[in-house]
Short mmCIF file of C-alpha atoms in Angstrom, two decimals:
data_model
loop_
_atom_site.label_atom_id
_atom_site.label_comp_id
_atom_site.label_asym_id
_atom_site.label_seq_id
_atom_site.Cartn_x
_atom_site.Cartn_y
_atom_site.Cartn_z
CA MET A 1 5.78 11.87 14.52
CA TRP A 2 3.48 11.44 17.54
CA ARG A 3 6.27 10.05 19.70
CA PHE A 4 8.49 12.98 18.78
CA ILE A 5 5.78 15.36 20.04
CA ALA A 6 5.49 13.22 23.18
CA LEU A 7 9.24 13.57 23.76
CA LEU A 8 8.98 17.35 23.43
CA LEU A 9 6.17 17.41 25.98
CA GLY A 10 8.25 15.20 28.26
CA ALA A 11 11.14 17.66 28.07
CA TYR A 12 8.76 20.51 28.89
CA VAL A 13 7.41 18.59 31.92
CA ILE A 14 10.93 18.00 33.23
CA TYR A 15 11.70 21.67 32.74
CA GLY A 16 8.51 22.64 34.59
CA ILE A 17 9.41 20.48 37.58
CA SER A 18 12.31 22.84 38.37
CA PHE A 19 9.85 25.74 38.69
CA LEU A 20 7.61 23.55 40.84
CA PHE A 21 10.41 23.08 43.37
CA LYS A 22 11.08 26.82 43.39
CA TYR A 23 7.43 27.57 44.17
CA ILE A 24 7.45 25.07 47.02
CA ILE A 25 10.70 26.42 48.47
CA ASN A 26 9.39 30.00 48.28
CA GLY A 27 6.11 29.04 49.89
CA GLN A 28 4.04 29.80 46.77
CA PHE A 29 1.78 26.79 47.27
CA LEU A 30 -1.10 28.06 45.11
CA ASN A 31 1.23 28.48 42.13
CA ALA A 32 2.74 25.08 42.92
CA ALA A 33 -0.71 23.45 42.90
CA ILE A 34 -1.67 25.07 39.59
CA LEU A 35 1.64 24.07 37.99
CA THR A 36 1.29 20.51 39.34
CA ALA A 37 -2.15 20.18 37.73
CA PHE A 38 -0.84 21.59 34.44
CA LEU A 39 2.19 19.28 34.38
CA GLY A 40 -0.04 16.33 35.20
CA PHE A 41 -2.26 17.19 32.24
CA LEU A 42 0.76 17.43 29.93
CA THR A 43 2.04 14.10 31.25
CA TRP A 44 -1.32 12.49 30.45
CA ILE A 45 -1.21 13.86 26.90
CA MET A 46 2.39 12.69 26.52
CA ILE A 47 1.43 9.12 27.53
CA LYS A 48 -1.51 9.11 25.10
CA LEU A 49 0.67 10.30 22.23
CA TRP A 50 3.43 7.80 23.04
CA ARG A 51 0.96 4.91 23.01
CA ARG A 52 -0.85 6.13 19.87
CA PRO A 53 -0.69 3.32 17.31
CA THR A 54 0.93 4.14 13.97
CA LYS A 55 -0.92 3.21 10.82
CA LYS A 56 0.75 0.31 9.09
CA LEU A 57 0.41 0.77 5.34
CA LEU A 58 2.14 -2.38 4.18
CA SER A 59 1.99 -5.99 5.25
CA ARG A 60 2.60 -9.48 3.89
CA CYS A 61 0.02 -11.95 2.67
CA SER A 62 -0.29 -14.79 5.19
CA LYS A 63 -0.55 -17.33 2.35
CA CYS A 64 2.00 -16.39 -0.31
CA GLY A 65 4.06 -13.77 1.56
CA ALA A 66 3.61 -11.08 -1.11
CA VAL A 67 3.95 -7.47 0.10
CA LYS A 68 0.61 -5.63 -0.19
CA PHE A 69 -1.00 -2.42 0.97
CA GLN A 70 -3.18 -3.07 4.04
CA SER A 71 -6.25 -1.78 2.21
CA LEU A 72 -5.88 -4.64 -0.30
CA LEU A 73 -5.66 -7.50 2.22
CA TYR A 74 -8.64 -9.74 2.94
CA GLN A 75 -8.39 -11.51 6.32
CA GLY A 76 -4.61 -11.13 6.09
CA MET A 77 -4.45 -12.50 2.53
CA CYS A 78 -4.02 -10.87 -0.86
CA LYS A 79 -6.97 -10.97 -3.25
CA LYS A 80 -5.56 -13.86 -5.28
CA CYS A 81 -5.03 -16.11 -2.23
CA TYR A 82 -8.34 -15.08 -0.71
CA LYS A 83 -10.22 -15.98 -3.88
CA PHE A 84 -8.33 -19.00 -5.13
CA LEU A 85 -6.84 -20.75 -2.07
CA GLY A 86 -10.02 -21.66 -0.31
CA ALA A 87 -10.97 -18.64 1.82
CA PRO A 88 -14.57 -19.16 3.04
CA ASP A 89 -17.28 -16.76 1.94
CA VAL A 90 -20.72 -17.87 3.15
CA SER A 91 -22.41 -14.87 1.55
CA VAL A 92 -21.56 -15.87 -2.02
CA SER A 93 -24.71 -16.36 -4.09
CA GLN A 94 -25.00 -18.89 -6.91
CA ASN A 95 -24.44 -16.13 -9.46
CA GLN A 96 -21.35 -14.87 -7.58
CA ALA A 97 -20.09 -18.44 -7.29
CA SER A 98 -20.43 -18.81 -11.04
CA ASN A 99 -18.45 -15.59 -11.59
CA LYS A 100 -15.82 -16.84 -9.14
CA ALA A 101 -15.45 -20.04 -11.15
CA VAL A 102 -14.94 -17.95 -14.28
CA SER A 103 -12.36 -15.85 -12.46
CA SER A 104 -10.55 -18.97 -11.26
CA ALA A 105 -10.40 -20.28 -14.79
CA SER A 106 -9.08 -16.95 -16.01
CA SER A 107 -6.33 -16.97 -13.38
CA GLN A 108 -5.11 -20.27 -14.85
CA LYS A 109 -5.06 -18.58 -18.27
CA VAL A 110 -7.77 -20.83 -19.69
CA LEU A 111 -8.88 -18.22 -22.22
CA LEU A 112 -10.81 -20.09 -24.83
CA TYR A 113 -11.85 -17.49 -27.37
CA GLY A 114 -13.02 -18.20 -30.85
CA ASN A 115 -10.42 -15.86 -32.27
CA GLN A 116 -7.08 -17.60 -31.72
CA ARG A 117 -5.09 -14.44 -32.40
CA GLN A 118 -6.98 -12.54 -29.69
CA ASN A 119 -6.31 -15.39 -27.30
CA GLU A 120 -2.60 -15.31 -28.06
CA LEU A 121 -2.36 -11.54 -27.55
CA ILE A 122 -4.18 -11.69 -24.22
CA GLN A 123 -2.03 -14.54 -22.91
CA GLU A 124 1.12 -12.81 -24.12
CA SER A 125 0.11 -9.59 -22.34
CA LEU A 126 -0.79 -11.46 -19.15
CA LYS A 127 2.60 -13.16 -19.11
CA ILE A 128 4.38 -9.80 -19.47
CA ILE A 129 2.15 -8.22 -16.79
CA GLU A 130 2.96 -10.96 -14.30
CA ASN A 131 6.75 -10.79 -14.81
CA THR A 132 7.84 -7.30 -15.84
CA THR A 133 9.54 -4.87 -13.45
CA ASN A 134 9.07 -1.95 -15.84
CA ILE A 135 6.06 0.02 -14.61
CA GLU A 136 5.47 1.73 -17.99
CA THR A 137 5.45 -1.64 -19.75
CA PHE A 138 3.01 -2.95 -17.16
CA LEU A 139 0.61 -0.01 -17.57
CA SER A 140 0.57 -0.10 -21.38
CA ARG A 141 0.21 -3.88 -21.52
CA TYR A 142 -2.60 -3.98 -18.98
CA GLU A 143 -4.65 -1.45 -20.93
CA PHE A 144 -3.88 -3.30 -24.16
CA MET A 145 -5.10 -6.54 -22.54
CA LEU A 146 -8.35 -4.90 -21.36
CA ILE A 147 -8.99 -3.64 -24.89
CA LYS A 148 -8.46 -7.10 -26.37
CA ILE A 149 -10.70 -8.72 -23.75
CA ARG A 150 -13.43 -6.19 -24.44
CA ASP A 151 -13.14 -6.98 -28.15
CA THR A 152 -14.13 -10.58 -27.35
CA ASN A 153 -17.40 -9.32 -25.77
CA ASP A 154 -16.68 -11.40 -22.66
CA GLU A 155 -18.05 -9.00 -20.04
CA SER A 156 -17.41 -11.31 -17.07
CA MET A 157 -13.74 -11.66 -18.02
CA PHE A 158 -13.40 -7.92 -18.55
CA SER A 159 -15.05 -7.23 -15.18
CA TYR A 160 -12.68 -9.64 -13.45
CA TYR A 161 -9.49 -8.08 -14.81
CA ALA A 162 -10.79 -4.54 -14.25
CA GLN A 163 -11.40 -5.39 -10.57
CA ALA A 164 -8.14 -7.32 -10.26
CA TYR A 165 -6.03 -4.40 -11.49
CA ASP A 166 -5.08 -3.15 -8.02
CA ASP A 167 -3.77 -6.59 -7.08
CA TYR A 168 -1.66 -6.89 -10.26
CA LEU A 169 -0.43 -3.34 -9.69
CA ASN A 170 0.81 -4.21 -6.22
CA ASP A 171 2.59 -7.25 -7.62
CA VAL A 172 4.55 -5.13 -10.10
CA ILE A 173 5.26 -2.49 -7.41
CA ASN A 174 6.60 -5.28 -5.22
CA ARG A 175 8.94 -6.47 -7.99
CA TYR A 176 9.93 -2.89 -8.84
CA CYS A 177 10.83 -2.10 -5.22
CA HIS A 178 12.88 -5.29 -4.89
CA GLU A 179 14.91 -4.16 -7.89
CA ALA A 180 15.18 -0.60 -6.52
CA TYR A 181 16.57 -1.82 -3.19
CA LYS A 182 19.33 -3.70 -4.96
CA LEU A 183 20.91 -0.29 -5.65
CA LYS A 184 23.88 0.54 -3.42
CA THR A 185 22.89 4.01 -2.21
CA ASP A 186 19.82 5.10 -0.27
CA ARG A 187 19.55 8.15 -2.53
CA GLY A 188 19.41 5.96 -5.61
CA ARG A 189 16.70 3.81 -4.09
CA LYS A 190 14.52 6.79 -3.14
CA THR A 191 15.03 8.29 -6.60
CA ARG A 192 13.69 5.08 -8.14
CA ILE A 193 10.66 5.12 -5.82
CA ASP A 194 10.01 8.80 -6.65
CA LYS A 195 10.18 7.98 -10.36
CA LEU A 196 7.68 5.17 -9.85
CA CYS A 197 5.26 7.51 -8.07
CA GLU A 198 5.67 10.16 -10.78
CA ILE A 199 4.83 7.64 -13.52
CA LEU A 200 1.76 6.39 -11.65
CA GLN A 201 0.45 9.90 -10.99
CA SER A 202 1.06 11.20 -14.52
CA HIS A 203 -0.21 8.15 -16.41
CA SER A 204 -3.15 9.01 -18.67
CA THR A 205 -5.89 6.40 -19.00
CA ASN A 206 -9.55 6.04 -19.96
CA TYR A 207 -10.12 3.42 -17.26
CA GLU A 208 -11.23 4.76 -13.88
CA CYS A 209 -10.14 1.58 -12.08
CA ILE A 210 -6.57 2.11 -13.29
CA GLU A 211 -6.44 5.83 -12.54
CA ALA A 212 -7.83 5.47 -9.01
CA ALA A 213 -5.53 2.56 -8.11
CA ASN A 214 -2.47 4.37 -9.54
CA HIS A 215 -3.05 7.52 -7.49
CA LEU A 216 -3.79 5.57 -4.31
CA ALA A 217 -0.65 3.46 -4.69
CA ALA A 218 1.51 6.54 -5.40
CA SER A 219 0.20 8.44 -2.35
CA GLU A 220 0.77 5.44 -0.07
CA LEU A 221 4.29 4.90 -1.42
CA LEU A 222 5.19 8.57 -0.89
CA ALA A 223 3.82 8.46 2.67
CA GLN A 224 5.76 5.30 3.57
CA LYS A 225 8.98 5.41 1.52
CA ASP A 226 11.11 6.98 4.31
CA SER A 227 9.93 4.50 6.92
CA PRO A 228 12.52 1.91 8.08
CA SER A 229 9.79 -0.75 8.07
CA PHE A 230 9.13 -0.02 4.40
CA SER A 231 12.77 -0.46 3.39
CA ARG A 232 13.06 -3.71 5.38
CA LEU A 233 10.25 -5.26 3.34
CA PHE A 234 12.31 -5.01 0.15
CA ASP A 235 15.87 -5.14 1.52
CA THR A 236 17.74 -7.87 -0.37
CA THR A 237 20.91 -7.80 1.77
#
């Protein structure tokens, strides 16, 4: 967008140079000086716009290579790699370290609840969440899992999965987009992305963490979906 404006300004500068020569030839040096200053100012603006960095919304995790929104990367890594693959954090207190150990255990699905049926339902939901490409299935299963975890009265586990929602959401979006870009036509791909955004924006939930992450993901997808760099991230050809 900014470079397009810079190109328009460049065209205007080139057009103005023809008038500059006319002023010089006709001896209108005052007008020539004023026009020179004005064209110089436009040229300066054009250079600034051309060099203006574009905001990169998506990137890859430096550890596992998963596609994530930039706002969800920690030192170039996704939350899972940052937490569980040895990223240093000197500010972690003993209490936070204890919670991190619980989170690590939960990531390995070591969910030792007294009620075996609850345990089975949570693990079943987690398996579906980590593998499905159906966004509606993902949303319903994640909420179902949070309800079952809350029923166990394990607040630390519930807190972990509530905070980890945005990371799991990006995983399913990544899988969804890979499937979308297997379609043959660009129109079909964009229709699938639009459908994804519509589902995220219209999904009704009692969990603020889910609602906020859904709307943020949808807005970022809509802003980036027409970008060539976005399509290259998921291109399977």
